Every structure is written in structure tokens, then in C-alpha cells.
mmCIF file of N, CA and C in Angstrom:
data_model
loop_
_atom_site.group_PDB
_atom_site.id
_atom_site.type_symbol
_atom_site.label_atom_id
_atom_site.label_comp_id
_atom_site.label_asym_id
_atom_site.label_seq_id
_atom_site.Cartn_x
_atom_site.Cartn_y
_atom_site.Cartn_z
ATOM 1 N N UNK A 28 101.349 118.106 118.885
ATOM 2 C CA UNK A 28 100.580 116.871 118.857
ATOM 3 C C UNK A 28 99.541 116.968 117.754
ATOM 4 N N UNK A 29 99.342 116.018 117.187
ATOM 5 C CA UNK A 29 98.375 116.006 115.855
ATOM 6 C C UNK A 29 98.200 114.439 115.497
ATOM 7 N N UNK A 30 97.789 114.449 114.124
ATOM 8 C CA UNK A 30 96.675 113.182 113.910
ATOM 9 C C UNK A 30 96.812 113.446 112.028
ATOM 10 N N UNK A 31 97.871 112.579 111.527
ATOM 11 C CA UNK A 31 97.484 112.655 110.017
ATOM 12 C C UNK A 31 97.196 111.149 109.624
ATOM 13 N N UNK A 32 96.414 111.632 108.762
ATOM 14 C CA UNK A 32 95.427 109.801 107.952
ATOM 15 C C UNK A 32 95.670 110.717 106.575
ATOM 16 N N UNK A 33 96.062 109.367 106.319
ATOM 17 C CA UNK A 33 96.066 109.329 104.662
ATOM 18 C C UNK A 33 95.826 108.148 103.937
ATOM 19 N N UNK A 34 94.890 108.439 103.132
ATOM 20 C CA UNK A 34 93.816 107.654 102.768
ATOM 21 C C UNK A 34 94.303 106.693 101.008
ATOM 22 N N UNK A 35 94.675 105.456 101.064
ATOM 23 C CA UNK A 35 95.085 104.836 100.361
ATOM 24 C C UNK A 35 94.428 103.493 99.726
ATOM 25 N N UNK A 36 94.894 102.259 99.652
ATOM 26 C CA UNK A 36 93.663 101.551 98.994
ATOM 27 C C UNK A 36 93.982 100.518 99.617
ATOM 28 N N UNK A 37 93.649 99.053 99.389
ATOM 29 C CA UNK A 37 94.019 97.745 99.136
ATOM 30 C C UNK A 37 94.878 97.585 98.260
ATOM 31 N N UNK A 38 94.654 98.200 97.162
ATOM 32 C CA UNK A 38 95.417 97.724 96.076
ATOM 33 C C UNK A 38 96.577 98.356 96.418
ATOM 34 N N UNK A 39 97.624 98.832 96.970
ATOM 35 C CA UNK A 39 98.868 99.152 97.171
ATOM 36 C C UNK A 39 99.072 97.584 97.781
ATOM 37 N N UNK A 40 98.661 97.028 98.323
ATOM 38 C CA UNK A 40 99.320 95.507 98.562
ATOM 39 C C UNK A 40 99.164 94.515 97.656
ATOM 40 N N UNK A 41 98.779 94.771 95.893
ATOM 41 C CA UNK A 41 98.052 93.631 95.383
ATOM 42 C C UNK A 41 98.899 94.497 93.742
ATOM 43 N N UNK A 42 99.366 93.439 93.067
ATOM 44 C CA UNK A 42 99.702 93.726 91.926
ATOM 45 C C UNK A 42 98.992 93.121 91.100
ATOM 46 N N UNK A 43 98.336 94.128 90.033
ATOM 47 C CA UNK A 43 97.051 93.976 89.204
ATOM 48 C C UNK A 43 96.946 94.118 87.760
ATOM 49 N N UNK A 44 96.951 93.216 86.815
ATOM 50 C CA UNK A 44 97.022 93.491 85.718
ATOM 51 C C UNK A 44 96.439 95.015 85.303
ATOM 52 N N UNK A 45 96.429 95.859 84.377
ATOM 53 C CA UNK A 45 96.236 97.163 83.831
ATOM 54 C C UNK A 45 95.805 98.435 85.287
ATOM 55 N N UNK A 46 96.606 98.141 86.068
ATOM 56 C CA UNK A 46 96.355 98.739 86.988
ATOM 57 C C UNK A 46 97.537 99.456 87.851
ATOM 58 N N UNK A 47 98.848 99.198 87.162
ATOM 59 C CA UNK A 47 100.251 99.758 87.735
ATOM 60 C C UNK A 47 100.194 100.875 88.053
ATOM 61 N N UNK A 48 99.491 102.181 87.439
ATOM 62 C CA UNK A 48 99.803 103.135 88.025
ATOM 63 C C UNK A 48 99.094 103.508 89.217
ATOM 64 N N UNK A 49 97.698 103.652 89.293
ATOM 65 C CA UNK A 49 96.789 103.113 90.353
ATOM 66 C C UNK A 49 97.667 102.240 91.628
ATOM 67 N N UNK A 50 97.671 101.165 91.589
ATOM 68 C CA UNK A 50 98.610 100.717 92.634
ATOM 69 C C UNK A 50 99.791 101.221 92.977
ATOM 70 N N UNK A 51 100.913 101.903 92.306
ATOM 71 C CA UNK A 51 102.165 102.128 92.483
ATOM 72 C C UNK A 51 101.928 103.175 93.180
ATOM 73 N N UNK A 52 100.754 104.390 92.895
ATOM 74 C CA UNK A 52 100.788 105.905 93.650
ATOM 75 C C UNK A 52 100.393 105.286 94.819
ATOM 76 N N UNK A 53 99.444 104.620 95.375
ATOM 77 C CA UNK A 53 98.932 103.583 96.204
ATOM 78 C C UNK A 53 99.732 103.640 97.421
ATOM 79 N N UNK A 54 101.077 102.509 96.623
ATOM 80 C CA UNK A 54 101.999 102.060 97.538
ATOM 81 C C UNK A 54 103.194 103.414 97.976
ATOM 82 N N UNK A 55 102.675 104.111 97.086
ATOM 83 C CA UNK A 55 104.178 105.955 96.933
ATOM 84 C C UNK A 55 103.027 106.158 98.596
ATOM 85 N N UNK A 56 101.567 106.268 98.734
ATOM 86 C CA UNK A 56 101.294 106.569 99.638
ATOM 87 C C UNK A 56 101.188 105.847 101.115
ATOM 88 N N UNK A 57 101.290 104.955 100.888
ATOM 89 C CA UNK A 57 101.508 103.940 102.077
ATOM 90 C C UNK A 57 102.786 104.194 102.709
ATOM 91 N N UNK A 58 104.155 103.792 101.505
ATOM 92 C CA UNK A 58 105.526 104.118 102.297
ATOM 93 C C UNK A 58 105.717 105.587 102.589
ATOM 94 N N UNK A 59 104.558 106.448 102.127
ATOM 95 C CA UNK A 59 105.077 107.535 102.898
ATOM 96 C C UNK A 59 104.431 108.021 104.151
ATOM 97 N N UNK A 60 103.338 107.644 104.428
ATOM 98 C CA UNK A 60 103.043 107.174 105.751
ATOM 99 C C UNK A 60 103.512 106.355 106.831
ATOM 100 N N UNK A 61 104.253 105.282 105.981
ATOM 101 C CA UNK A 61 105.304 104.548 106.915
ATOM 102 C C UNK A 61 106.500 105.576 107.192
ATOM 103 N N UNK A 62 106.801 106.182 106.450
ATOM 104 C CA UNK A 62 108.264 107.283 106.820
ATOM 105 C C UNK A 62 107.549 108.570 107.530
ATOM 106 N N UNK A 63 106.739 108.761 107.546
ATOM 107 C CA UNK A 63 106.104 109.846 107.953
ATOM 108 C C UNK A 63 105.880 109.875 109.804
ATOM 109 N N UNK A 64 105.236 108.289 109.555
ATOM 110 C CA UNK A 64 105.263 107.497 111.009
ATOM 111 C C UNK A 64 106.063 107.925 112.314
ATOM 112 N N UNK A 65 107.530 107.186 111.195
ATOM 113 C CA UNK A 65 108.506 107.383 111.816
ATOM 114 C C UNK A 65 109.353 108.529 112.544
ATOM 115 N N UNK A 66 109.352 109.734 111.296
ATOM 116 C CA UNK A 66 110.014 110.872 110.968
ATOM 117 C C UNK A 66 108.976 112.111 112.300
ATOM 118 N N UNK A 67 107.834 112.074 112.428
ATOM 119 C CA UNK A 67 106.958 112.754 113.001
ATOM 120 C C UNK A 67 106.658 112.176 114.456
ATOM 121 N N UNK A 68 106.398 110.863 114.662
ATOM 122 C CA UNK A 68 105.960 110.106 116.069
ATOM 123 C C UNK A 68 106.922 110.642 117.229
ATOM 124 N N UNK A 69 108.562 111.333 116.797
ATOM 125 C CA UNK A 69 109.289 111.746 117.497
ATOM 126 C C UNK A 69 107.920 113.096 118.366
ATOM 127 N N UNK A 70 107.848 113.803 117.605
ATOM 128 C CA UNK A 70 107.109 115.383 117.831
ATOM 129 C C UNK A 70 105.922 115.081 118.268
ATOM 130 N N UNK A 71 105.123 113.952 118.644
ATOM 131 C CA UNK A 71 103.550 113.411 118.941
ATOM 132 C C UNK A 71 103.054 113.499 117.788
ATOM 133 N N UNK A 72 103.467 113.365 116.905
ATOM 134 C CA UNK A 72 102.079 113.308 115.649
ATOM 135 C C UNK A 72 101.882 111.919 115.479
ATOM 136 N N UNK A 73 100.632 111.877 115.430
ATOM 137 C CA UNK A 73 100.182 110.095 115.064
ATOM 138 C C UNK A 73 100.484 109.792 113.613
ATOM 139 N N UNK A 74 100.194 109.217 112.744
ATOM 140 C CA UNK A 74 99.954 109.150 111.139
ATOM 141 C C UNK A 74 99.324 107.783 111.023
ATOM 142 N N UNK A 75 98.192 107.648 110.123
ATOM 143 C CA UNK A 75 97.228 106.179 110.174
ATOM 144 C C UNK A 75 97.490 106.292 108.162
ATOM 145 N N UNK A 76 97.262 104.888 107.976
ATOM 146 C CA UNK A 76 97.270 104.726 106.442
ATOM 147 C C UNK A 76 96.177 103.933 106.294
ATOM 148 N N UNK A 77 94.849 104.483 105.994
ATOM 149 C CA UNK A 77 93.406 103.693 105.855
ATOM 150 C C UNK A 77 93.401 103.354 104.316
ATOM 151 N N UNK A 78 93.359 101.862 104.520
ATOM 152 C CA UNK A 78 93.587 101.062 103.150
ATOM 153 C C UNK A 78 91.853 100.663 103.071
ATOM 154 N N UNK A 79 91.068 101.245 102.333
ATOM 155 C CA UNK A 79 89.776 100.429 102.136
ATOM 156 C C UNK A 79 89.677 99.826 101.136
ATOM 157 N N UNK A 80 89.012 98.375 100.848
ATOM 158 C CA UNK A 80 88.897 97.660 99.910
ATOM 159 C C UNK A 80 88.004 98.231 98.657
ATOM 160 N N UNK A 81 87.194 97.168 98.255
ATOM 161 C CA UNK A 81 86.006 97.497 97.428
ATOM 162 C C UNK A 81 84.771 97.676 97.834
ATOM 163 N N UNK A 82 83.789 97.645 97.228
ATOM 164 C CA UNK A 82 82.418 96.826 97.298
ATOM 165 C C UNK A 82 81.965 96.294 96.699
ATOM 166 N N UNK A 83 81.415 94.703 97.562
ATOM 167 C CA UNK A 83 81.371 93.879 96.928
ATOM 168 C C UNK A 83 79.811 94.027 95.741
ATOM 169 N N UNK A 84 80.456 94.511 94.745
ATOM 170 C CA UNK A 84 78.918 94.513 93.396
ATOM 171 C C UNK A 84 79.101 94.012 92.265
ATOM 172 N N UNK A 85 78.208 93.567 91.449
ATOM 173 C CA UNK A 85 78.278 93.041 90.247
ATOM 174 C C UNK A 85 79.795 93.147 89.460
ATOM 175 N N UNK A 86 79.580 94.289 89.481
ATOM 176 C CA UNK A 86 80.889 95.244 88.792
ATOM 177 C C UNK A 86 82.075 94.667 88.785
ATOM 178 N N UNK A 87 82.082 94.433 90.724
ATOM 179 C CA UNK A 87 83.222 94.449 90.869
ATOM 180 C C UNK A 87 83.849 92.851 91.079
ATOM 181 N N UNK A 88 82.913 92.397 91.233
ATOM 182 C CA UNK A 88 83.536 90.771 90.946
ATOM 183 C C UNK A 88 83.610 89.914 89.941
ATOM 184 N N UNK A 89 83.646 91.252 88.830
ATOM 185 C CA UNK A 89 84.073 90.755 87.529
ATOM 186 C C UNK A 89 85.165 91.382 86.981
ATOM 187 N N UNK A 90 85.820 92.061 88.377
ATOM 188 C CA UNK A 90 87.381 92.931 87.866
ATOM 189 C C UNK A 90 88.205 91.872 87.788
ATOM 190 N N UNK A 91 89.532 92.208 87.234
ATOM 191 C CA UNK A 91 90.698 91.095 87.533
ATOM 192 C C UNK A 91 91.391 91.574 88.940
ATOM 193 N N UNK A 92 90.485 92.520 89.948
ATOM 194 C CA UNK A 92 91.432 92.588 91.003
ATOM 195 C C UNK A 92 90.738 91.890 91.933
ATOM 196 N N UNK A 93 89.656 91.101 91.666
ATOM 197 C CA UNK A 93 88.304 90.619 92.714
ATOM 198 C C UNK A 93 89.039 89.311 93.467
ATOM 199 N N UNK A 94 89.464 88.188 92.276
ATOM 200 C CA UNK A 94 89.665 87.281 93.319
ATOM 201 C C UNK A 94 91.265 87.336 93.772
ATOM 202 N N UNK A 95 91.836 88.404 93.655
ATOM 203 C CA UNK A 95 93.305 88.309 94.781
ATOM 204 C C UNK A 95 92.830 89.398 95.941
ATOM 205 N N UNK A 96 91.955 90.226 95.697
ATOM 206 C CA UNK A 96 91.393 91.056 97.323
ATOM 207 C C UNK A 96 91.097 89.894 97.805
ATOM 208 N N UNK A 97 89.990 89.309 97.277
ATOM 209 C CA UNK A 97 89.371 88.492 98.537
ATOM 210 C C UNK A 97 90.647 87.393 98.998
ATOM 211 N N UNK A 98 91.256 86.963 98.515
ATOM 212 C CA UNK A 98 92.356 86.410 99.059
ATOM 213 C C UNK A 98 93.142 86.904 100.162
ATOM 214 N N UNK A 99 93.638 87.962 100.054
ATOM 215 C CA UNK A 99 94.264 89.273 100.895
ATOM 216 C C UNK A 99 93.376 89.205 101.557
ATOM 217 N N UNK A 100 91.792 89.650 101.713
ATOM 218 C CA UNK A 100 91.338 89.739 103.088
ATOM 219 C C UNK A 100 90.991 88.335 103.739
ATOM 220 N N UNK A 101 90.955 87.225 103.008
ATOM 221 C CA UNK A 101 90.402 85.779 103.645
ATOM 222 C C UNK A 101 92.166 85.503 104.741
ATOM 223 N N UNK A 102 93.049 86.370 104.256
ATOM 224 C CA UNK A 102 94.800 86.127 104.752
ATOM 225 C C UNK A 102 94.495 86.886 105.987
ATOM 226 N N UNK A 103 94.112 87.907 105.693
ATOM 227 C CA UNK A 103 94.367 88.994 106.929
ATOM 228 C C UNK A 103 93.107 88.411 108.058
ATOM 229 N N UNK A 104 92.299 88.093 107.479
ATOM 230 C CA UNK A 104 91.452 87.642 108.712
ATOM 231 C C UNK A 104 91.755 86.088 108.988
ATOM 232 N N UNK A 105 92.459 85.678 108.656
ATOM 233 C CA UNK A 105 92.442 83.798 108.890
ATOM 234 C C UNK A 105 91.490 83.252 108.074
ATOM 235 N N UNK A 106 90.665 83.299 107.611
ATOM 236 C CA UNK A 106 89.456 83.180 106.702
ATOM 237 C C UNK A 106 89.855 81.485 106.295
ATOM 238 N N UNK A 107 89.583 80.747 106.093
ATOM 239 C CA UNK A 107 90.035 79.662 105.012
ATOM 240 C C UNK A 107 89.329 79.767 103.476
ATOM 241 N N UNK A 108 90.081 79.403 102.875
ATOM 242 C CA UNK A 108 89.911 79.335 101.140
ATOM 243 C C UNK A 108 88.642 78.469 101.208
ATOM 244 N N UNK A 109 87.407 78.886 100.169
ATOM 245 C CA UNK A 109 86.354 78.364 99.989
ATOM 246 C C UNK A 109 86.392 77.129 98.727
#
């Protein structure tokens, strides 16, 4: 019995101008937490894939990945478009 987290982003769900490789290892880590899931949950091992976003700063809401996160999270929470 065990407990693996593996720690990945938002951006594995968001395709981002100059940002392919960043996202693609992203998503290499997500589906392998999804297979991992699977492959291990037999034996009790848990496996979690913690996707954290940004923060919201100057910085960063002048990326080109700012306004499709907030989209993605206004989706995932029901949010309506402002």
C-alpha cells in the first residue's frame, strides 16, 4: 500500500504558443500517472496528478498562456465568461 503524487501543471491541458516542450513533458506526466493509476491501484497504491496553475501577477497576465488558463479554470468551475 502506498501513495504516489506527481506533480505536473495546467499547462499539460492547454496548448501554448512557444511553449511545446514545457507542455508536452507536462502531458508525458499526466498520462503516466493515468497508466500508473491503473497498472498499480491493482497492488493498493494510490497515484494523484497535482496540476497547479499560476499566480495570478503582473507577469503573468501578460503571458500568452493567461487568457486560455483562466478559461480552463472559469470551465472547470462553471464560472461564466466575463
Amino acid at each position: 500500500h502506498g501513495h504516489l503524487a506527481i506533480v505536473g501543471s495546467v499547462l499539460s491541458y492547454i496548448s501554448t504558443p512557444r511553449l511545446s516542450a514545457y507542455s508536452m513533458s507536462k502531458a508525458a506526466l499526466r498520462t503516466l500517472s493515468e497508466t500508473l493509476h491503473v497498472e498499480l491501484g491493482f497492488h493498493g497504491i494510490r497515484v494523484t496528478f497535482i496540476c497547479p496553475g499560476t499566480i495570478a501577477t503582473e507577469i503573468h497576465s501578460a503571458a500568452p498562456t493567461a487568457e486560455p488558463l483562466r478559461a480552463l479554470v472559469r470551465k472547470w468551475l462553471a464560472i461564466p465568461a466575463q
